[in-house]
Coordinates of C-alpha atoms and ligand atoms in Angstrom, one line a residue:
X21 CA 165.3 50.5 10.2
X22 CA 166.2 47.9 12.7
X23 CA 163.6 47.6 15.5
X24 CA 164.9 47.9 19.0
X25 CA 163.9 46.0 22.1
X26 CA 164.9 47.0 25.7
X27 CA 164.2 44.5 28.5
X28 CA 165.2 44.4 32.1
X29 CA 165.3 42.1 35.1
X30 CA 164.8 43.5 38.6
X31 CA 168.1 44.4 40.2
X32 CA 168.7 41.9 43.0
X33 CA 169.2 42.7 46.6
X34 CA 173.0 42.5 46.8
X35 CA 173.1 40.9 50.2
X36 CA 171.0 37.8 49.3
X37 CA 172.6 34.6 48.3
X38 CA 171.5 34.0 44.7
X39 CA 168.8 31.4 44.4
X40 CA 166.5 29.9 41.9
X41 CA 164.0 32.8 42.1
X42 CA 166.7 35.2 41.0
X43 CA 167.9 32.9 38.2
X44 CA 164.3 32.5 37.0
X45 CA 163.6 36.2 36.3
X46 CA 166.9 36.6 34.5
X47 CA 166.6 33.4 32.6
X48 CA 163.2 34.4 31.2
X49 CA 164.7 37.7 30.1
X50 CA 167.7 35.9 28.6
X51 CA 165.5 33.6 26.5
X52 CA 163.5 36.6 25.3
X53 CA 166.7 38.7 24.6
X54 CA 168.2 35.8 22.6
X55 CA 164.9 35.3 20.7
X56 CA 164.7 39.0 19.8
X57 CA 168.3 39.1 18.6
X58 CA 167.8 36.1 16.4
X59 CA 164.6 37.8 15.1
X60 CA 166.6 40.8 13.9
X61 CA 166.1 43.2 16.8
X62 CA 168.7 45.5 18.2
X63 CA 168.4 44.3 21.8
X64 CA 169.5 45.9 25.1
X65 CA 169.2 43.5 28.1
X66 CA 169.9 45.0 31.5
X67 CA 170.4 43.3 34.9
X68 CA 172.3 44.2 38.1
X69 CA 172.3 44.6 41.8
X70 CA 170.3 46.8 44.2
X71 CA 172.9 47.9 46.8
X72 CA 171.5 50.8 48.9
X73 CA 169.0 50.9 51.7
X74 CA 168.5 49.8 55.3
X75 CA 168.5 46.1 54.6
X76 CA 172.0 46.2 52.9
X77 CA 173.3 48.6 55.5
X78 CA 172.2 46.2 58.2
X79 CA 173.8 43.2 56.5
X80 CA 177.1 45.1 56.1
X81 CA 177.0 46.1 59.8
X82 CA 176.3 42.5 60.8
X83 CA 179.3 41.5 58.7
X84 CA 181.4 44.2 60.4
X85 CA 182.3 45.8 57.1
X86 CA 181.8 49.2 55.5
X87 CA 178.8 49.0 53.2
X88 CA 180.8 49.9 50.0
X89 CA 183.4 47.2 50.7
X90 CA 180.6 44.8 51.5
X91 CA 178.6 45.4 48.3
X92 CA 181.8 45.3 46.2
X93 CA 182.3 41.8 47.5
X94 CA 178.8 40.4 47.4
X95 CA 177.7 41.9 44.1
X96 CA 180.2 39.5 42.5
X97 CA 177.9 36.6 43.5
X98 CA 175.4 37.8 41.0
X99 CA 177.9 38.3 38.2
X100 CA 179.1 34.8 38.9
X101 CA 175.5 33.5 38.7
X102 CA 175.0 35.3 35.4
X103 CA 178.2 33.6 34.0
X104 CA 177.2 30.2 35.3
X105 CA 173.8 30.4 33.6
X106 CA 175.3 31.8 30.4
X107 CA 173.1 34.9 30.5
X108 CA 173.5 37.3 27.6
X109 CA 172.9 40.7 29.3
X110 CA 174.4 43.7 27.6
X111 CA 175.0 45.6 30.9
X112 CA 175.2 44.9 34.6
X113 CA 174.3 47.8 36.7
X114 CA 175.3 48.4 40.3
X115 CA 173.3 51.2 42.1
X116 CA 176.5 52.3 43.9
X117 CA 178.0 53.4 40.6
X118 CA 178.4 57.1 39.9
X119 CA 176.3 57.0 36.7
X120 CA 173.4 55.8 38.9
X121 CA 173.8 58.5 41.5
X122 CA 173.7 61.1 38.7
X123 CA 170.6 59.6 37.2
X124 CA 168.8 59.2 40.6
X125 CA 169.5 62.8 41.6
X126 CA 168.4 63.9 38.1
X127 CA 165.0 62.1 38.3
X128 CA 164.5 63.5 41.8
X129 CA 165.1 67.0 40.5
X130 CA 162.8 66.5 37.6
X131 CA 160.0 65.1 39.8
X132 CA 160.5 67.9 42.3
X133 CA 160.4 70.6 39.6
X134 CA 157.1 69.2 38.2
X135 CA 153.6 69.7 39.4
X136 CA 151.1 67.0 40.1
X137 CA 147.9 66.7 38.0
X138 CA 146.2 68.6 40.8
X139 CA 148.5 71.5 40.4
X140 CA 150.5 71.2 43.6
X141 CA 154.1 70.2 44.1
X142 CA 155.0 66.6 43.3
X143 CA 157.3 66.4 46.3
X144 CA 156.8 68.0 49.8
X145 CA 158.5 67.8 53.1
X146 CA 156.6 66.4 56.1
X147 CA 157.2 63.7 58.7
X148 CA 156.5 60.0 58.4
X149 CA 155.2 58.2 61.4
X150 CA 154.3 54.6 60.5
X151 CA 155.3 51.0 59.8
X152 CA 158.3 49.9 57.7
X153 CA 159.4 46.5 56.7
X154 CA 163.2 46.4 56.2
X155 CA 163.0 43.1 54.4
X156 CA 160.7 44.5 51.7
X157 CA 162.0 48.0 52.0
X158 CA 158.3 49.0 52.0
X159 CA 155.9 51.1 54.1
X160 CA 152.7 49.6 55.3
X161 CA 149.6 51.0 56.9
X162 CA 148.1 49.6 60.1
X163 CA 145.2 48.0 58.3
X164 CA 147.5 45.9 56.1
X165 CA 149.2 44.3 59.1
X166 CA 148.5 41.1 61.1
X167 CA 149.9 40.2 64.5
X168 CA 152.2 37.2 64.7
X169 CA 152.3 34.6 67.5
X170 CA 155.0 36.6 69.4
X171 CA 152.8 39.7 69.2
X172 CA 155.0 41.3 66.5
X173 CA 153.3 43.1 63.6
X174 CA 153.6 41.3 60.2
X175 CA 153.3 42.7 56.7
X176 CA 151.3 40.8 54.1
X177 CA 154.6 39.5 52.7
X178 CA 155.4 37.9 56.0
X179 CA 158.1 40.4 56.8
X180 CA 158.3 41.9 60.3
X181 CA 157.6 45.6 60.5
X182 CA 159.1 48.3 62.7
X183 CA 157.8 51.7 63.8
X184 CA 159.5 54.6 62.1
X185 CA 159.1 58.2 62.9
X186 CA 161.3 60.7 61.0
X187 CA 161.2 63.7 58.8
X188 CA 160.6 62.7 55.2
X189 CA 159.9 64.0 51.7
X190 CA 156.7 62.7 50.2
X191 CA 155.8 62.0 46.6
X192 CA 152.2 63.1 45.9
X193 CA 151.1 59.8 44.6
X194 CA 147.5 60.4 45.6
X195 CA 147.2 63.0 42.9
X196 CA 148.3 60.6 40.2
X197 CA 145.5 58.1 40.6
X198 CA 143.4 59.2 37.6
X199 CA 146.4 59.6 35.3
X200 CA 147.5 56.0 36.2
X201 CA 144.0 54.6 35.6
X202 CA 143.8 56.4 32.2
X203 CA 147.3 55.0 31.4
X204 CA 146.2 51.4 32.2
X205 CA 143.1 52.0 30.2
X206 CA 144.9 53.2 27.1
X207 CA 147.5 50.4 27.4
X208 CA 145.6 47.2 28.1
X209 CA 148.8 45.1 27.9
X210 CA 150.9 47.3 30.1
X211 CA 150.5 44.8 32.9
X212 CA 150.5 41.1 32.1
X213 CA 149.2 38.5 33.0
X214 CA 145.6 39.9 32.9
X215 CA 144.8 38.7 36.4
X216 CA 147.7 40.8 37.8
X217 CA 146.5 43.8 35.8
X218 CA 143.1 43.5 37.4
X219 CA 144.6 43.4 40.9
X220 CA 146.6 46.6 40.2
X221 CA 143.7 48.4 38.6
X222 CA 141.5 47.6 41.6
X223 CA 144.3 48.7 44.0
X224 CA 144.7 52.0 42.3
X225 CA 140.9 52.5 41.9
X226 CA 140.7 52.2 45.7
X227 CA 142.7 55.4 46.1
X228 CA 146.4 56.0 46.7
X229 CA 148.3 57.5 49.6
X230 CA 151.2 59.8 49.2
X231 CA 154.5 57.9 49.4
X232 CA 157.4 58.6 51.7
X233 CA 160.5 58.9 49.4
X234 CA 163.3 59.8 51.7
X235 CA 164.9 58.6 54.9
X236 CA 167.0 60.3 57.6
X237 CA 167.8 57.7 60.2
X238 CA 170.6 56.0 58.2
X239 CA 173.0 57.2 55.5
X240 CA 173.4 54.3 53.0
X241 CA 171.8 55.7 49.9
X242 CA 171.8 58.5 47.3
X243 CA 171.6 62.0 49.0
X244 CA 168.5 64.0 48.2
X245 CA 169.6 66.9 46.0
X246 CA 169.6 70.1 48.0
X247 CA 169.0 68.4 51.4
X248 CA 171.8 66.0 52.3
X249 CA 170.2 65.1 55.6
X250 CA 168.0 62.9 53.6
X251 CA 168.7 59.9 51.4
X252 CA 166.4 58.8 48.7
X253 CA 164.0 55.9 49.4
X254 CA 165.7 52.8 48.1
X255 CA 162.9 51.9 45.7
X256 CA 162.9 55.3 44.0
X257 CA 166.7 54.9 43.7
X258 CA 166.4 51.2 42.6
X259 CA 163.7 51.7 39.9
X260 CA 165.7 54.5 38.4
X261 CA 168.3 51.9 37.4
X262 CA 166.2 51.2 34.3
X263 CA 166.9 54.6 32.9
X264 CA 170.5 54.9 34.3
X265 CA 171.1 51.9 32.1
X266 CA 170.3 53.9 29.0
X267 CA 172.2 56.9 29.9
X268 CA 169.7 59.1 31.7
X269 CA 169.8 62.2 32.3
X270 CA 171.0 62.4 28.6
X271 CA 167.6 62.0 26.9
X272 CA 168.0 63.6 23.5
X273 CA 170.6 61.3 22.1
X274 CA 172.4 58.1 22.8
X275 CA 170.8 55.0 24.3
X276 CA 167.9 56.7 26.0
X277 CA 166.7 58.1 22.7
X278 CA 167.1 54.7 21.1
X279 CA 165.8 52.4 23.8
X280 CA 163.4 54.3 26.1
X281 CA 160.6 53.5 26.8
X282 CA 161.6 50.0 27.8
X283 CA 159.7 47.3 26.1
X284 CA 159.6 45.0 29.1
X285 CA 160.3 45.1 32.8
X286 CA 160.2 41.5 33.9
X287 CA 159.5 41.1 37.7
X288 CA 158.2 38.6 40.2
X289 CA 154.6 39.1 41.4
X290 CA 155.8 40.3 44.8
X291 CA 157.3 43.5 43.4
X292 CA 154.6 44.4 40.8
X293 CA 153.1 47.3 42.7
X294 CA 156.5 49.1 42.8
X295 CA 156.8 48.6 39.0
X296 CA 153.2 49.1 37.8
X297 CA 152.1 51.9 40.2
X298 CA 155.0 53.8 41.7
X299 CA 157.4 53.7 38.8
X300 CA 155.0 55.0 36.1
X301 CA 153.9 57.7 38.5
X302 CA 157.5 58.7 39.2
X303 CA 158.2 58.8 35.5
X304 CA 155.1 60.8 34.6
X305 CA 155.9 63.1 37.5
X306 CA 159.4 63.7 35.9
X307 CA 157.8 64.2 32.5
X308 CA 159.3 60.9 31.2
X309 CA 157.5 58.1 29.4
X310 CA 156.4 55.0 31.3
X311 CA 157.7 51.6 30.1
X312 CA 155.6 49.6 27.6
X313 CA 155.1 46.5 29.7
X314 CA 155.5 45.0 33.2
X315 CA 155.2 41.2 33.3
X316 CA 154.8 39.7 36.7
X317 CA 155.9 36.0 36.9
X318 CA 155.0 33.6 39.7
X319 CA 157.0 32.1 42.5
X320 CA 158.7 28.7 42.8
X321 CA 158.3 26.4 45.7
X322 CA 160.6 23.4 46.4
X323 CA 158.9 20.0 46.5
X324 CA 155.7 21.7 47.5
X325 CA 157.3 23.9 50.2
X326 CA 157.8 27.7 50.3
X327 CA 161.5 28.4 49.7
X328 CA 163.2 30.1 52.6
X329 CA 166.5 30.4 54.3
X330 CA 165.0 29.4 57.6
X331 CA 163.6 26.2 56.2
X332 CA 167.0 25.4 54.7
X333 CA 165.5 24.5 51.3
X334 CA 166.9 27.3 49.1
X335 CA 167.8 25.9 45.7
X336 CA 171.2 27.0 44.5
X337 CA 170.9 27.4 40.7
X338 CA 174.6 26.6 40.2
X339 CA 174.2 23.3 42.0
X340 CA 171.2 22.5 39.9
X341 CA 173.1 23.2 36.7
X342 CA 176.0 21.0 37.9
X343 CA 173.6 18.2 38.6
X344 CA 171.3 18.2 35.5
X345 CA 173.1 20.4 32.9
X346 CA 172.5 24.1 32.0
X347 CA 170.2 23.6 29.0
X348 CA 168.2 21.0 30.9
X349 CA 167.6 23.5 33.8
X350 CA 166.8 26.3 31.4
X351 CA 164.3 24.1 29.5
X352 CA 162.7 22.8 32.7
X353 CA 162.1 26.2 34.3
X354 CA 160.6 27.7 31.2
X355 CA 158.6 24.6 30.2
X356 CA 157.2 23.3 33.5
X357 CA 155.0 26.2 34.4
X358 CA 152.7 28.4 32.4
X359 CA 154.7 31.6 32.6
X360 CA 153.0 33.9 35.1
X361 CA 151.8 31.0 37.4
X362 CA 153.5 29.7 40.5
X363 CA 155.5 26.6 40.0
X364 CA 156.9 23.8 42.0
X365 CA 160.4 22.4 41.6
X366 CA 160.5 18.7 42.1
X367 CA 163.4 16.4 41.2
X368 CA 161.2 13.8 39.6
X369 CA 159.5 16.4 37.4
X370 CA 162.9 17.7 36.3
X371 CA 164.1 14.2 35.4
X372 CA 160.9 13.4 33.6
X373 CA 161.2 16.3 31.3
X374 CA 165.0 15.8 30.9
X375 CA 164.6 12.2 29.9
X376 CA 161.2 12.3 28.2
X377 CA 161.1 15.5 26.2
X378 CA 164.8 16.2 25.7
X379 CA 166.6 12.9 25.5
X380 CA 163.7 10.7 24.1
X381 CA 161.7 13.1 22.0
X382 CA 164.1 15.7 20.7
X383 CA 167.5 14.0 21.2
X384 CA 166.4 10.7 19.8
X385 CA 164.8 12.3 16.7
X386 CA 168.0 14.1 15.9
X387 CA 170.2 11.0 16.6
X388 CA 168.1 8.7 14.5
X389 CA 168.0 10.9 11.5
X390 CA 171.6 12.0 11.6
X391 CA 172.8 8.4 12.2
X392 CA 170.8 7.2 9.3
X393 CA 172.3 9.9 7.1
X394 CA 175.7 9.0 8.3
X395 CA 175.2 5.3 7.7
X396 CA 173.0 5.2 4.5
X397 CA 173.9 8.4 2.7
X398 CA 177.7 8.4 3.1
X399 CA 177.4 11.2 5.7
X400 CA 176.0 13.6 3.1
X401 CA 172.6 15.5 3.1
X402 CA 170.4 13.3 0.9
X403 CA 168.4 14.5 -2.2
X404 CA 164.9 15.8 -1.5
X405 CA 163.6 14.0 -4.6
X406 CA 159.8 13.9 -5.3
X407 CA 157.6 15.1 -2.5
X408 CA 154.1 13.9 -1.8
X409 CA 151.4 16.2 -0.6
X410 CA 151.9 14.8 3.0
X411 CA 155.6 15.6 2.7
X412 CA 154.8 19.2 1.7
X413 CA 152.3 19.5 4.5
X414 CA 154.9 18.3 7.0
X415 CA 157.5 20.7 5.8
X416 CA 155.0 23.5 5.7
X417 CA 154.3 23.0 9.4
X418 CA 158.0 23.3 10.1
X419 CA 158.1 26.6 8.1
X420 CA 155.1 27.9 10.0
X421 CA 156.5 27.2 13.4
X422 CA 158.3 30.6 13.8
X423 CA 155.0 32.4 13.5
X424 CA 153.6 30.4 16.4
X425 CA 156.6 30.7 18.6
X426 CA 156.9 34.5 17.8
X427 CA 153.2 35.0 18.8
X428 CA 153.8 33.2 22.1
X429 CA 157.0 35.1 22.9
X430 CA 155.3 38.4 22.2
X431 CA 153.2 37.8 25.3
X432 CA 155.9 36.1 27.3
X433 CA 154.2 32.7 27.0
X434 CA 157.5 30.8 27.0
X435 CA 155.7 27.5 27.8
X436 CA 153.5 27.9 24.7
X437 CA 156.4 28.7 22.5
X438 CA 158.1 25.5 23.7
X439 CA 154.9 23.5 23.3
X440 CA 154.6 24.6 19.7
X441 CA 158.1 23.4 19.1
X442 CA 157.4 20.1 20.8
X443 CA 154.3 19.5 18.8
X444 CA 156.6 19.6 15.8
X445 CA 159.1 17.3 17.5
X446 CA 156.2 14.8 18.1
X447 CA 155.0 15.2 14.5
X448 CA 158.5 14.5 13.2
X449 CA 158.8 11.4 15.4
X450 CA 155.4 10.2 14.1
X451 CA 156.5 10.9 10.5
X452 CA 159.7 8.9 10.9
X453 CA 157.8 6.0 12.4
X454 CA 155.2 6.1 9.7
X455 CA 157.8 6.4 6.8
X456 CA 160.2 3.8 8.4
X457 CA 163.3 5.0 6.4
X458 CA 165.3 2.1 7.8
X459 CA 163.1 -0.2 5.6
X460 CA 163.3 2.1 2.6
X461 CA 167.1 1.8 2.7
X462 CA 166.7 -1.5 0.9
X463 CA 163.3 -1.1 -0.7
X464 CA 163.4 2.4 -2.1
X465 CA 166.6 4.3 -1.5
X466 CA 165.4 7.4 -3.4
X467 CA 162.3 7.7 -1.2
X468 CA 164.5 7.1 1.9
X469 CA 166.6 10.1 0.7
X470 CA 163.5 12.3 0.5
X471 CA 162.3 11.3 3.9
X472 CA 165.7 11.9 5.6
X473 CA 166.1 15.2 3.8
X474 CA 162.7 16.4 5.1
X475 CA 163.6 15.3 8.6
X476 CA 167.0 16.9 8.6
X477 CA 165.5 20.1 7.3
X478 CA 162.9 19.9 10.1
X479 CA 165.6 19.4 12.7
X480 CA 167.4 22.5 11.3
X481 CA 164.2 24.5 12.0
X482 CA 163.8 23.0 15.4
X483 CA 167.5 23.7 16.4
X484 CA 167.3 27.3 15.2
X485 CA 164.2 27.8 17.2
X486 CA 165.4 26.2 20.4
X487 CA 168.5 28.4 20.5
X488 CA 167.0 31.0 22.8
X489 CA 166.0 28.3 25.4
X490 CA 168.9 25.9 25.0
X491 CA 171.8 27.8 23.4
X492 CA 174.5 25.0 23.8
X493 CA 172.6 22.0 22.7
X494 CA 171.0 23.8 19.8
X495 CA 174.4 25.1 18.6
X496 CA 175.8 21.5 18.8
X497 CA 172.8 20.3 16.7
X498 CA 173.3 23.0 14.2
X499 CA 177.0 22.1 14.0
X500 CA 176.0 18.6 13.2
X501 CA 173.8 19.8 10.4
X502 CA 176.8 21.9 9.1
X503 CA 174.7 25.1 9.4
X504 CA 177.2 28.0 9.2
X505 CA 177.2 30.4 12.3
X506 CA 175.9 33.2 10.2
X507 CA 172.9 31.2 9.0
X508 CA 171.3 30.5 12.3
X509 CA 169.0 33.6 12.7
X510 CA 165.3 33.4 12.1
X511 CA 165.7 35.1 8.8
X512 CA 167.4 31.9 7.7
X513 CA 164.3 29.8 8.4
X514 CA 162.3 28.7 5.5
X515 CA 163.3 27.4 2.1
X516 CA 165.8 29.9 1.0
X517 CA 168.5 28.7 3.4
X518 CA 167.4 25.0 3.3
X519 CA 170.0 22.3 3.7
X520 CA 171.8 21.5 0.4
X521 CA 171.8 18.0 -0.9
X522 CA 175.4 16.5 -1.1
X523 CA 176.6 18.6 1.8
X524 CA 178.9 16.7 4.1
X525 CA 177.9 16.4 7.7
X526 CA 180.1 15.7 10.7
X527 CA 179.8 12.4 12.6
X528 CA 176.7 12.6 14.8
X529 CA 176.8 12.6 18.5
X530 CA 174.1 12.8 21.2
X531 CA 173.4 16.2 22.8
X532 CA 170.8 15.4 25.4
X533 CA 172.1 13.2 28.3
X534 CA 169.6 11.1 30.3
X535 CA 169.5 11.2 34.1
X536 CA 169.9 7.7 35.5
X537 CA 170.8 6.2 38.8
X538 CA 171.3 9.5 40.4
X539 CA 173.5 11.1 37.8
X540 CA 173.7 12.4 34.2
X541 CA 174.3 9.4 31.9
X542 CA 176.6 9.4 28.9
X543 CA 175.1 11.5 26.1
X544 CA 173.5 9.9 23.1
X545 CA 172.1 6.5 22.7
Ligands
MSP620 N1 165.8 44.7 44.8 C1 164.4 44.4 44.5 C2 164.1 44.7 43.1 C3 164.4 46.1 42.6 S1 164.0 46.3 41.0 C4 164.0 47.9 40.7 C5 164.1 42.9 44.8 N2 165.2 42.1 44.8 S2 165.1 40.5 45.2 O1 166.5 40.1 45.0 O2 164.5 40.3 46.4 O3 164.2 39.8 44.2 C6 164.4 39.8 42.8 C7 163.5 38.9 42.0 O4 163.5 37.6 42.4 C8 162.0 39.4 42.2 O5 161.4 39.5 40.9 C9 161.4 38.2 42.9 O6 160.1 38.0 42.5 C10 162.2 37.0 42.5 N3 162.1 35.9 43.4 C11 162.6 35.8 44.6 N4 162.2 34.6 45.1 C12 161.4 33.9 44.2 C13 160.9 32.6 44.1 N5 160.9 31.7 45.1 N6 160.4 32.2 42.9 C14 160.4 33.1 41.8 N7 160.9 34.3 41.9 C15 161.2 34.9 43.1 O7 163.0 42.5 45.0

């Protein structure tokens, strides 16, 4: 039976201008989704936009438009971003869609119908007097706040808070503490990286307060079933997108039955608590299974500075792609920083990786080998001939690469997956230098044939494995090795689908441009 894999990005606040942080979360998911598809999994990859709540209602009012018309317009920005970055999501959800209203009301009803582990109602009506940060769409208690220079109260995230006093339904989160701790205990990899897991466990161990899950002072949201004066708290509505995407409330058949529980919710570290505490508690409250994993990645700064609209240093991912190239940006973002850590975007670091690792190491390797085949072997794959022990060891390393990359991807260590591939790129460059096939052309053409064959076969492995990270460049390399489109999955790695001697190859051309004098240079050497 085909194994399935369901992964999601956060849904993005529809009123924000898409920036590098948004692109990063989706890119990580995209690389993983592509990897899993190539590895034979039936993948569902969901992304979308978070369109309800006070923050969006306020932006719409500021723009002088009705919220629906406003969100219809701005949600397009995120679909454009997904197209510009060549994301391969299977579904794009908008929380203003009818299917989502149905799912949100259904989960509310399921939670409200259930009892907490302490035997009392999961949801009860009371009144919320307290602090609320519209920017985070989050409630804060007094002891979490600091006072800014202007005397205003500030949340730990830096967002301003305002005093809110209104009738509200509460979710009895306090009663779910032990169940959550048991769940974390039984599923040690539920939250990754480990340091983030420890933070969450210590937060929950410290005790949980009941959570306000409805608002009455504005209308832009999903009505609470049975009490239309209330709309659902935007985070309960937003988190539900992950099950709307698989057809909830239909649970017995269809996509929910196939894909839930999700294998991975990818999120930034700022929204981990919502995903690793509230969401599993809501799901358990509704009698549904929690997801298998939440991975919290780090945040990017720009040349050492926090990225913010007010500082005017927001990085537009589309501009970045225009400047350096899509595959280059994809590679940089996933290679530069151990996934999970914070990272800094610096022009020089981008150029160093683009010129050093892509153009010089990988690009040059492919160019040298393919040009030599073109020149010295009449453009046909050479005969492998007699292999030495060293040759076999070299090829064996290429065959073993998928295992290493798979292990890294299993724990979302994208940087390690790429490092394993680059260790092979470096080994191949060392092999070519050591064997000097340009000398063998005259001295020992048969040996030259063997060396070029092994290198071409290694490049086939490299190009198949770099597809999830750099889809375009990898496809162009595979075209140059005449690898048929249906022979590019990981099942085709290894000797059974090896290049065939005598096969004609197209004329080689460079696929990794250098960045010189302020712009992308001509591709190739
Ligand atoms: N709408 C909520 C998510 C609801 S999911 C049920 C939200 N949206 S967001 O648009 O503000 O953020 C989306 C993602 O972008 C988050 O995972 C966040 O961590 C990420 N990033 C925003 N700025 C970032 C950086 N500077 N660097 C890396 N990622 C950051 O939160």
